[in-house]
Coordinates of C-alpha atoms in Angstrom, one line a residue:
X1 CA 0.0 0.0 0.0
X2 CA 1.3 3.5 -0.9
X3 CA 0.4 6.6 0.7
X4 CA 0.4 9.9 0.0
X5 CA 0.9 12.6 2.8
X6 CA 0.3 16.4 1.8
X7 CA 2.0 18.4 3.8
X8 CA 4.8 17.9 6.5
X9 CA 4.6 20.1 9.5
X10 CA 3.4 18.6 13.3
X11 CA 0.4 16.7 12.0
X12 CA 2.7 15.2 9.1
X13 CA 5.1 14.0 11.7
X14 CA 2.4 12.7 13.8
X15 CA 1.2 10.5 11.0
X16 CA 4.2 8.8 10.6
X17 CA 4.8 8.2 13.8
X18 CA 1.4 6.6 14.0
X19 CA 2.2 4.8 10.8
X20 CA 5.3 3.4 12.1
X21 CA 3.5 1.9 15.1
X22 CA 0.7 0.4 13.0
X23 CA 1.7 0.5 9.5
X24 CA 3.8 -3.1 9.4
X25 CA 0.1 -4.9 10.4
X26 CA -1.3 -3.6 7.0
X27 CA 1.1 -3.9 4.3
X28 CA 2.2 -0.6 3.7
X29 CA 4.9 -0.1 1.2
X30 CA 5.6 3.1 0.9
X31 CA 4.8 6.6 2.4
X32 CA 5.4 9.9 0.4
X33 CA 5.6 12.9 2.1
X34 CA 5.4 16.4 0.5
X35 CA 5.9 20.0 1.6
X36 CA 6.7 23.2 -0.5
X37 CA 9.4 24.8 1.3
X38 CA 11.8 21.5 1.8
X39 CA 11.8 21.9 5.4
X40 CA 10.4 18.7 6.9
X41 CA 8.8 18.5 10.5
X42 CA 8.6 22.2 12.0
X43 CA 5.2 23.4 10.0
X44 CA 4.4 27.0 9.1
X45 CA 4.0 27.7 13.5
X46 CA 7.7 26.1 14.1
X47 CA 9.5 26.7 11.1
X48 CA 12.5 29.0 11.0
X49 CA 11.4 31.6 8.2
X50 CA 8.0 32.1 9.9
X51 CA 9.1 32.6 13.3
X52 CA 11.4 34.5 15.4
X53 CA 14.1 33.6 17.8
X54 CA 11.7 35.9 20.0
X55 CA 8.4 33.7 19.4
X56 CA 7.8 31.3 22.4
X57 CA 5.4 28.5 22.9
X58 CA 2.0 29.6 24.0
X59 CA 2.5 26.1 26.7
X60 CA 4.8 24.9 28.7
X61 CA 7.2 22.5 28.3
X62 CA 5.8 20.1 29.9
X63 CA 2.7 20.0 28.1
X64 CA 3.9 19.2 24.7
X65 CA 4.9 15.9 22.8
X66 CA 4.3 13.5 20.1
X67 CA 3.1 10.7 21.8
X68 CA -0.4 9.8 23.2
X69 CA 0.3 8.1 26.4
X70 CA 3.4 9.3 27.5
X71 CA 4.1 13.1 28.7
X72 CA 7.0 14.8 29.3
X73 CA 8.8 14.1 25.7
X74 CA 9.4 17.5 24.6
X75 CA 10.8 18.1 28.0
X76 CA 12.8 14.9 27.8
X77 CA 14.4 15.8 24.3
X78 CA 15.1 19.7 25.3
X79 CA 16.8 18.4 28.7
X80 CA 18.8 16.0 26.5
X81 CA 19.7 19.0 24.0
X82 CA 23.5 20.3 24.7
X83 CA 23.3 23.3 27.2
X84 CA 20.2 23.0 27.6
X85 CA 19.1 24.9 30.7
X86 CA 15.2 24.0 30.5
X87 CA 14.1 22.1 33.9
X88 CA 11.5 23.8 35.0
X89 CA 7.8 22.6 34.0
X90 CA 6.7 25.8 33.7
X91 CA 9.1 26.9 30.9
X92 CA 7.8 28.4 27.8
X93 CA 10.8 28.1 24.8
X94 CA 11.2 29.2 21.5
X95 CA 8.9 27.3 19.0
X96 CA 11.9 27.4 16.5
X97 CA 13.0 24.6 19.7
X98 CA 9.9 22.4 18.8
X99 CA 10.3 22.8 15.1
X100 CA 13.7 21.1 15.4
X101 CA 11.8 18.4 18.3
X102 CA 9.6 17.7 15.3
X103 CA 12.2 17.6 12.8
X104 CA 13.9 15.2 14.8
X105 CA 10.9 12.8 15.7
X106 CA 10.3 12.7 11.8
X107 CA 13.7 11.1 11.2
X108 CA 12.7 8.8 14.1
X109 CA 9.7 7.9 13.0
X110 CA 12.2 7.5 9.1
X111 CA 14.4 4.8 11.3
X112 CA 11.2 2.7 12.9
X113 CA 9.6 2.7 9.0
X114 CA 12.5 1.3 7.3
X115 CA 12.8 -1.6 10.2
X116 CA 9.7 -2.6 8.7
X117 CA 10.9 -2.5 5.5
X118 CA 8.3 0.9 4.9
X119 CA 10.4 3.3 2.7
X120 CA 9.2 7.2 3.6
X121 CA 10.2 9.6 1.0
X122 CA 10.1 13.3 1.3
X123 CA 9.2 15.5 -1.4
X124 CA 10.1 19.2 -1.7
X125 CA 7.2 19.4 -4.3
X126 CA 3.9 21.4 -4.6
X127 CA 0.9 19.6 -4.8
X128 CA -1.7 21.2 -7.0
X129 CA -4.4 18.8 -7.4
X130 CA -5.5 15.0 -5.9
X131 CA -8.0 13.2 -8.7
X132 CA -10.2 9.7 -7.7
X133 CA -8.8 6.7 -9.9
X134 CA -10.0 3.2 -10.1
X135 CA -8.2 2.0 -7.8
X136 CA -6.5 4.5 -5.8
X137 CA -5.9 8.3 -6.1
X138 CA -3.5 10.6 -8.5
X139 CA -1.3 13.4 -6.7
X140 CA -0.4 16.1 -9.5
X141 CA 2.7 18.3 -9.1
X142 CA 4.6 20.6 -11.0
X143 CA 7.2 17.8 -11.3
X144 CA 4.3 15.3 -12.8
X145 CA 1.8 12.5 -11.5
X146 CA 2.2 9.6 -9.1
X147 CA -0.6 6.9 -7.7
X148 CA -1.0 6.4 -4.6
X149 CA -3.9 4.3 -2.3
X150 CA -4.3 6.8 0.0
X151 CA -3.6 10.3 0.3
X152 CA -4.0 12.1 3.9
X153 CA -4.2 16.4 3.4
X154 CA -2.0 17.9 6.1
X155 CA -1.6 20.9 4.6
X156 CA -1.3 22.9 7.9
X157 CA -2.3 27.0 8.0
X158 CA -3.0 27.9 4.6
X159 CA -2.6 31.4 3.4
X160 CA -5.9 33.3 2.9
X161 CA -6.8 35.7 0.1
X162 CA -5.8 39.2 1.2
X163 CA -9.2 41.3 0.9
X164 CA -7.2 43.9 -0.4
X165 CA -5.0 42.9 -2.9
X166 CA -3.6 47.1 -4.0
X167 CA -2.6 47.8 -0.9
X168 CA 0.9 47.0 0.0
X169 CA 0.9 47.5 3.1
X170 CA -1.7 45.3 4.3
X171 CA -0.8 41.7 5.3
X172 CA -3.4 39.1 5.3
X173 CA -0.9 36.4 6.2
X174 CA 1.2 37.5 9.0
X175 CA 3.0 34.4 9.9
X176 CA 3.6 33.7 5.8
X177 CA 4.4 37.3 5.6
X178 CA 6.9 37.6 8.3
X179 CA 10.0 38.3 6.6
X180 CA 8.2 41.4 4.6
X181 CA 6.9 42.6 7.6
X182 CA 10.6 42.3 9.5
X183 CA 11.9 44.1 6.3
X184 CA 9.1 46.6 5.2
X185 CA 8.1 47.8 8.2
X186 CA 10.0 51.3 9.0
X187 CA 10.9 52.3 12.4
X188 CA 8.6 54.5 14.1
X189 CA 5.3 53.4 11.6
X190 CA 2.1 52.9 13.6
X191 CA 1.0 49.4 13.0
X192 CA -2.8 48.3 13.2
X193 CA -3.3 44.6 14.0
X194 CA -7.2 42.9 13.6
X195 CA -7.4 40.4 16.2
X196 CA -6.8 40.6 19.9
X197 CA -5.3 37.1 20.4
X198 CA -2.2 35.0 20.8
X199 CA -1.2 36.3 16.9
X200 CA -1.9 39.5 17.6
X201 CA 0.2 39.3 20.6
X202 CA 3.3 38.0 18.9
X203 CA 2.8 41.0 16.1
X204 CA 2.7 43.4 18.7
X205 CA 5.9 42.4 20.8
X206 CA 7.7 41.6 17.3
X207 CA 7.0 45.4 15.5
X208 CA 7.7 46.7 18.8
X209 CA 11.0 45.3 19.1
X210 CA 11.7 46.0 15.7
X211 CA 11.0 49.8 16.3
X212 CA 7.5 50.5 14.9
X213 CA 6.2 53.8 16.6
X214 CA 2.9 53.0 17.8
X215 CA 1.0 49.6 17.1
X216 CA -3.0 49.3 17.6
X217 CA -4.5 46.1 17.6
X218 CA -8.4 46.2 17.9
X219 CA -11.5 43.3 17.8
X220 CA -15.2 43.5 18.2
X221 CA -14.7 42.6 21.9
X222 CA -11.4 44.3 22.5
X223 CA -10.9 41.4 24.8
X224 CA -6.7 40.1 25.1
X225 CA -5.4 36.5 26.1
X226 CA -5.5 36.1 29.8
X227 CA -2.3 35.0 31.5
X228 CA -1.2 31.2 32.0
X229 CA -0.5 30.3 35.5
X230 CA 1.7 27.9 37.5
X231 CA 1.7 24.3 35.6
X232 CA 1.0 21.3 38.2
X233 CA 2.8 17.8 37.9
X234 CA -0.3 15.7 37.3
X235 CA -3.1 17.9 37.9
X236 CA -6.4 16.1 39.7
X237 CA -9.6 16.7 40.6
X238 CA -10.2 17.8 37.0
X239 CA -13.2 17.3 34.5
X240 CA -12.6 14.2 32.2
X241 CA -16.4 13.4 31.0
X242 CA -18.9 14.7 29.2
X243 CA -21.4 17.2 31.1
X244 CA -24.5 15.4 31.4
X245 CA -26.6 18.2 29.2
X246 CA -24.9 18.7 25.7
X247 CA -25.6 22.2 25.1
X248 CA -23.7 25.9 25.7
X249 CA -26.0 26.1 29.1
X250 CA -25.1 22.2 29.6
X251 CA -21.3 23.0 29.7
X252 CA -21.5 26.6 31.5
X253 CA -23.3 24.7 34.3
X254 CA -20.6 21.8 34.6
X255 CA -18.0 24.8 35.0
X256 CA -20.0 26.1 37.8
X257 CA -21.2 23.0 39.3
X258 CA -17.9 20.8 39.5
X259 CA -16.0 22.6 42.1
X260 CA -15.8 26.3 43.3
X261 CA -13.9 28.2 41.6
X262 CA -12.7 31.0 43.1
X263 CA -12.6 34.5 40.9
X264 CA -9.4 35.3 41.8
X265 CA -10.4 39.1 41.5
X266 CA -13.5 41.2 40.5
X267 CA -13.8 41.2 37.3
X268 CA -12.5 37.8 36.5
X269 CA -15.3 37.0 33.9
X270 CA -16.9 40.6 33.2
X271 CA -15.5 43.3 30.8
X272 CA -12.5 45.3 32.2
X273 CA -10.3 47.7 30.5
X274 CA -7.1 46.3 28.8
X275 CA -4.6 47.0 31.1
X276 CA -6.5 46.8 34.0
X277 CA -7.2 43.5 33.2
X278 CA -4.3 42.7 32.2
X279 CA -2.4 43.9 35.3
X280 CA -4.8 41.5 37.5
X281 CA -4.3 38.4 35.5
X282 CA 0.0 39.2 35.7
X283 CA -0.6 39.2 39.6
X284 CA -3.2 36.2 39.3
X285 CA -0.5 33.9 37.5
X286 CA 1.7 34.0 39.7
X287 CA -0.5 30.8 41.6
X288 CA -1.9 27.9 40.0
X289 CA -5.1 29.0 38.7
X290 CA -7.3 25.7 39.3
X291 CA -10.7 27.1 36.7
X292 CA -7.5 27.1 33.9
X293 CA -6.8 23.2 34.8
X294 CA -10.3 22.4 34.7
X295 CA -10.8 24.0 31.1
X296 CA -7.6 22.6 29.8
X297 CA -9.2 18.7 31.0
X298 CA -11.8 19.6 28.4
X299 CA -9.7 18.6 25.6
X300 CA -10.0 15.2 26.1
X301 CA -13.9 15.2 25.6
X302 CA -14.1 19.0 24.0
X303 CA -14.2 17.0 20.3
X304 CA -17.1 14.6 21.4
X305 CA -18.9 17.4 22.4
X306 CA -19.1 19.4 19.8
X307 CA -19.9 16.7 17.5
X308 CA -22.9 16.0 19.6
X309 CA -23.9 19.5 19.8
X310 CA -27.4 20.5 17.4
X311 CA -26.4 23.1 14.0
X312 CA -28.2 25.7 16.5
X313 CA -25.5 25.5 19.4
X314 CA -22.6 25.4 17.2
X315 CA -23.8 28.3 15.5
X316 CA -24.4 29.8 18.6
X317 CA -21.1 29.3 20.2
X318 CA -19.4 30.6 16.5
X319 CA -21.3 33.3 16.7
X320 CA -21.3 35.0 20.6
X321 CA -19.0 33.0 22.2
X322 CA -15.5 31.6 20.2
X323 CA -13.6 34.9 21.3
X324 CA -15.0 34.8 24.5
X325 CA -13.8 31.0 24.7
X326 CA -10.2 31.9 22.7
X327 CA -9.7 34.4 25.6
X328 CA -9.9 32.1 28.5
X329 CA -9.0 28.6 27.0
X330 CA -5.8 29.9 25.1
X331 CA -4.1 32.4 28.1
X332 CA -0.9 33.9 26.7
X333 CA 2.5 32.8 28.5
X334 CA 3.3 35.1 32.1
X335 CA 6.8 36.8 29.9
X336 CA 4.7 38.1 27.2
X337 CA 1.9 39.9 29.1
X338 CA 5.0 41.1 30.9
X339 CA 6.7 42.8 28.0
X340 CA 2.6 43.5 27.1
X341 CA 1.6 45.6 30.1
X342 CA 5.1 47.5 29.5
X343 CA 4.4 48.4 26.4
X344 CA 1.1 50.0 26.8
X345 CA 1.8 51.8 29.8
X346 CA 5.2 53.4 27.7
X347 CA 1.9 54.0 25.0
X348 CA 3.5 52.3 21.9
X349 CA 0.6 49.9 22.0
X350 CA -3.5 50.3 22.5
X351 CA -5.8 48.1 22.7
X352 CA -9.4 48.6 20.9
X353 CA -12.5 47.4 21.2
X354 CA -15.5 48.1 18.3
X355 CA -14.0 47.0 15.0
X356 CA -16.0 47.9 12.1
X357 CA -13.8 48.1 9.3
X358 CA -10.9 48.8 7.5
X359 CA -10.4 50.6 4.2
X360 CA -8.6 53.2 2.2
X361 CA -8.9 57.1 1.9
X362 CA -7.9 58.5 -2.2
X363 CA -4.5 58.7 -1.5
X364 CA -4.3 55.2 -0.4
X365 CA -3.8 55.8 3.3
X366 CA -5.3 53.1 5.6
X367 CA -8.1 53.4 7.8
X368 CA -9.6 51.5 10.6
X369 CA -13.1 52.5 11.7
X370 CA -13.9 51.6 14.9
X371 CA -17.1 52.4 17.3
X372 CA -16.2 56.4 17.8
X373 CA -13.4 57.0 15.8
X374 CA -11.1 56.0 13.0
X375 CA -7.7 55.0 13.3
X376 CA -5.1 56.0 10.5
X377 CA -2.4 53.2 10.3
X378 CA 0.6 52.9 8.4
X379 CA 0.8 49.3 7.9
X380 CA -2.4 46.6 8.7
X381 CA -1.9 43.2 9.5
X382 CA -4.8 40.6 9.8
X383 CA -4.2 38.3 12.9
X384 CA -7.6 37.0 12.6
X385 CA -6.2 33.5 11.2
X386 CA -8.9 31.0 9.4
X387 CA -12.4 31.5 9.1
X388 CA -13.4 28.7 7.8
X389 CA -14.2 29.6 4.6
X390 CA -12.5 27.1 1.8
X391 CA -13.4 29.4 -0.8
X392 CA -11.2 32.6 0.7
X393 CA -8.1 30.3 0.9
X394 CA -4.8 30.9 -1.6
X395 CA -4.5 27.8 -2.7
X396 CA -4.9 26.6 -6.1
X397 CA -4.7 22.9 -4.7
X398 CA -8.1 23.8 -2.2
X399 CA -9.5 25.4 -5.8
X400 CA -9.3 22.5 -7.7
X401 CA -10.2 20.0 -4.9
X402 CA -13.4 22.0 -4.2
X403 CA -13.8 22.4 -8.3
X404 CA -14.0 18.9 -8.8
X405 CA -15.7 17.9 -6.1
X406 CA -13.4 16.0 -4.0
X407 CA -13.7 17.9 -0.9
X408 CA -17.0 20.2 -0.1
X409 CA -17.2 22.7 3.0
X410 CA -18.6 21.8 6.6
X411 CA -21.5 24.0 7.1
X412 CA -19.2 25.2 10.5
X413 CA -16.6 25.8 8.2
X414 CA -13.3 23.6 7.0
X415 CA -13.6 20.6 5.0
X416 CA -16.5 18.1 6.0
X417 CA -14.7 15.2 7.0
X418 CA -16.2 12.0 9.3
X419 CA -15.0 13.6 13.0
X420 CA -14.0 9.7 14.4
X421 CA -12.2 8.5 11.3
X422 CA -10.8 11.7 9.3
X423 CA -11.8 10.2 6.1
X424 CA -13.1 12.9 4.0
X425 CA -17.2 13.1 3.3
X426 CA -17.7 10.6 0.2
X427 CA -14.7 9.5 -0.2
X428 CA -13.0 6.4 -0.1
X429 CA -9.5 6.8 0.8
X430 CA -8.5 10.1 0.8
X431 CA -8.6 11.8 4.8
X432 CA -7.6 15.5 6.4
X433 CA -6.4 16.6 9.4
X434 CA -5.3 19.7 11.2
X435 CA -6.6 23.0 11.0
X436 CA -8.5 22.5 7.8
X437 CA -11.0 20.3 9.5
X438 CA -11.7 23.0 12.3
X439 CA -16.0 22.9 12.0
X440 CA -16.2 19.0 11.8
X441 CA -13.9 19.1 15.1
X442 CA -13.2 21.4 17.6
X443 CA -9.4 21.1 18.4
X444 CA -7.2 21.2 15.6
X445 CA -3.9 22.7 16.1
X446 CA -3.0 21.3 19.7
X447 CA 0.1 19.3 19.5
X448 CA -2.0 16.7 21.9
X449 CA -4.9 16.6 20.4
X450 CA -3.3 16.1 16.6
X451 CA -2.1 13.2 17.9
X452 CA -5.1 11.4 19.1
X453 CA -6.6 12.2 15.6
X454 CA -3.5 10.9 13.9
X455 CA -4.2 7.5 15.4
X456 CA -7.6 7.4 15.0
X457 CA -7.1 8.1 11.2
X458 CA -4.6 5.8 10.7
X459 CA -6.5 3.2 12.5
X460 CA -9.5 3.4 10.5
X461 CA -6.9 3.9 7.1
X462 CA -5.3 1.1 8.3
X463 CA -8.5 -1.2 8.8
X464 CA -10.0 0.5 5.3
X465 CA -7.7 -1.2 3.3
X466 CA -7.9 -4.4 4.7
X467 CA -11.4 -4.6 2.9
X468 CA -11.3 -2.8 0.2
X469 CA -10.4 -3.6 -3.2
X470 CA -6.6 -4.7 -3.6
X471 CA -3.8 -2.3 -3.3
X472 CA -1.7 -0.6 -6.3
X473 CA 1.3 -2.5 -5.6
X474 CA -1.1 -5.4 -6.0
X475 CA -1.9 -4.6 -8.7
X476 CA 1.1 -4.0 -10.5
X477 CA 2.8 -7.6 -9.2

């Protein structure tokens, strides 16, 4: 059996590892891996061109790794790393540190594969289009066409159209864009940033650092990151099932009802002005903050739930609640609000609330409206990341997959894929996972998470082929 992998950031990696634990049971030849830039294993989050030295992981260390049952193994490999100086569970490290984790477990996962006599080759090709055969699928590069039985998207963050392709300022893409933005942005340029999360975040303390005058980052809800606290070994007493009543209500109440949570400070859940807020969270971090542990337990039923929630709820939740959620579930690490709260109160960064919307005068200056004023900005930056929307994706591979009717969009957004096996609505062999599937899931970027769906793909890929029609190496014996 031959498969095809597109893409080959964390999710890539993942697979293989998976692949090397079950892939000798099922007679697979042969795994192809392929990825645009020729970097193998760090992703478009982890990778050295779209990152800074400056960018740290938004966990700590001793919350990431590639395997399922065991913790500790990005800890494990950084201790192991020569002067390494990373012992503390509550360390938060470069992400250019877990590219190269990645990068590594990739050549691991190489090793295990080629015991079994699996060969994995990595491709530093472009894929532009994946077409149904009989048997078996077609993968289409620049470089030509190759068969394969299965092919798994794991094409990672996509760039999206920019809304406003004259102006050259504006960047739709700011993790794509980076080195424009390190090079085009001039010293003392006020910056405007649309988003008020962990991107926007990293924009802000980047430009800053890189001289920018003033930068403004602005939302509907104005609302920040809060800040992580202190990591436990082994947290207990946290929520591992489902709350009985599968609904918004049904989950708010299982918060309340599961222990009491102190607030901390008043305030804790209402509106509060930016650095106000954030000034209270800094000093609330400083503890174990035991309402964080109980949401970060939800990810090992968060996925279930939200497949059993009605169109209604999910729309909902989309609608009034996902930056709400963002804000709480995905805190920002203690060093950042740190260099965060010092920026504001020196006034080279503001904080907005009431976006409307942004646009360009007649002599091509931009402008942000917001509730009560406009803002004029030298430079924009979109830190909004993906909508969900296929359709407003540059990709020409997406475009032809959605042209020919090989993938078709989740009504929540993403592509509509089968939430316990991956495998991608009416089709027979050909699966997604990773961000792209965000609206058929729930969690699609978290390192921990990735890997319980790379299993459960593989597993069902794995069990597919074992009764489906034979294999192209079969074929061609």
């Amino acid at each position: 059996m031959k498969i095809a992998i597109v893409g080959a950031g964390c999710s890539a990696v993942l697979l293989c590892k998976e692949l090397a634990r079950q892939g000798h049971d099922a007679a697979v030849s042969e795994i192809t891996v392929y990825e645009t830039t020729g970097h193998f294993g760090p992703g478009l989050p982890y990778g050295q061109a779209t990152t800074t030295p400056e960018f740290i992981l938004n966990m700590a260390t001793s919350t990431l790794g590639t395997d399922v049952e065991h913790a500790y193994g990005f800890l494990k490999w950084l201790k192991a790393q020569p002067g390494c100086e990373t012992t503390d569970l509550n360390d938060y490290v470069s992400r250019r540190q877990m590219g190269q984790y990645l990068a590594k477990e990739l050549e691991l996962a190489r090793h295990t594969l080629a015991r079994f006599n699996i060969r994995l080759r990595t491709l530093a090709q472009t894929v532009i289009d994946v077409k149904a055969e009989h048997p078996g699928y077609t993968v289409t590069t620049a470089q030509g066409d190759e068969r394969f039985d299965n092919v798994v998207l794991a094409v990672g963050h996509l760039k999206k159209q920019t809304p406003y392709p004259d102006l050259a300022h504006y960047y739709a893409n700011p993790y794509h864009d980076l080195e424009r933005l390190k090079t085009q942005v001039r010293p003392g340029a006020t910056v405007g940033i649309l988003g008020t999360k962990l991107t926007a975040v990293d924009m802000a303390l980047m430009l800053s650092g890189l001289g920018a005058g003033h930068v403004a980052i602005y939302s509907n809800s104005g609302r920040i990151p809060l800040v992580r606290g202190a990591v436990l070994d082994n947290p207990v007493g946290t929520q591992r099932r489902l709350p009985e009543r599968v609904s918004i209500s049904g989950f708010l109440n299982s918060f309340r009802h599961m222990r009491s949570f102190s607030a901390e400070y008043k305030g804790l859940f209402a509106p509060l002005e930016p650095l106000e807020r954030l000034q209270r969270e800094i000093q609330a971090a400083a503890h174990v903050r035991d309402w964080q542990i109980w949401l970060d337990a939800t990810k090992t039923w968060i996925d279930e739930f939200w497949t059993r929630l009605d169109t209604v709820q999910k729309r909902r939740f989309q609608r009034k609640y996902q930056g709400l959620w963002m804000s709480y579930r995905h805190p920002m690490p203690l060093d950042n609000a740190l260099k965060l709260e010092a920026l504001i109160k020196a006034g080279r960064v503001s904080i907005h609330r009431g976006y409307k919307a942004t646009r360009a005068d007649a002599q091509g200056n931009i402008l942000i409206d917001l509730s009560g004023q406009t803002l004029s900005v030298d430079y924009a930056i979109d830190a909004t990341g993906f909508a969900g929307n296929l359709a407003r994706l540059d990709s020409p591979l997406i475009e032809n997959l959605l042209d020919r009717g090989l993938i078709r969009q989740n009504s929540h957004g993403g592509i509509a894929i089968n939430p316990t096996t991956h495998l991608i609505d009416g089709q027979r062999g050909v699966y997604a996972i990773g961000p792209l599937t965000q609206g058929s899931l729930f969690y699609v970027s978290a390192i921990e998470r990735l890997a319980v769906h790379a299993r459960n793909l593989v597993t069902h890929l794995m069990t597919n082929n074992s009764r489906v029609q034979p294999s192209l190496s079969s074929l061609q014996q």
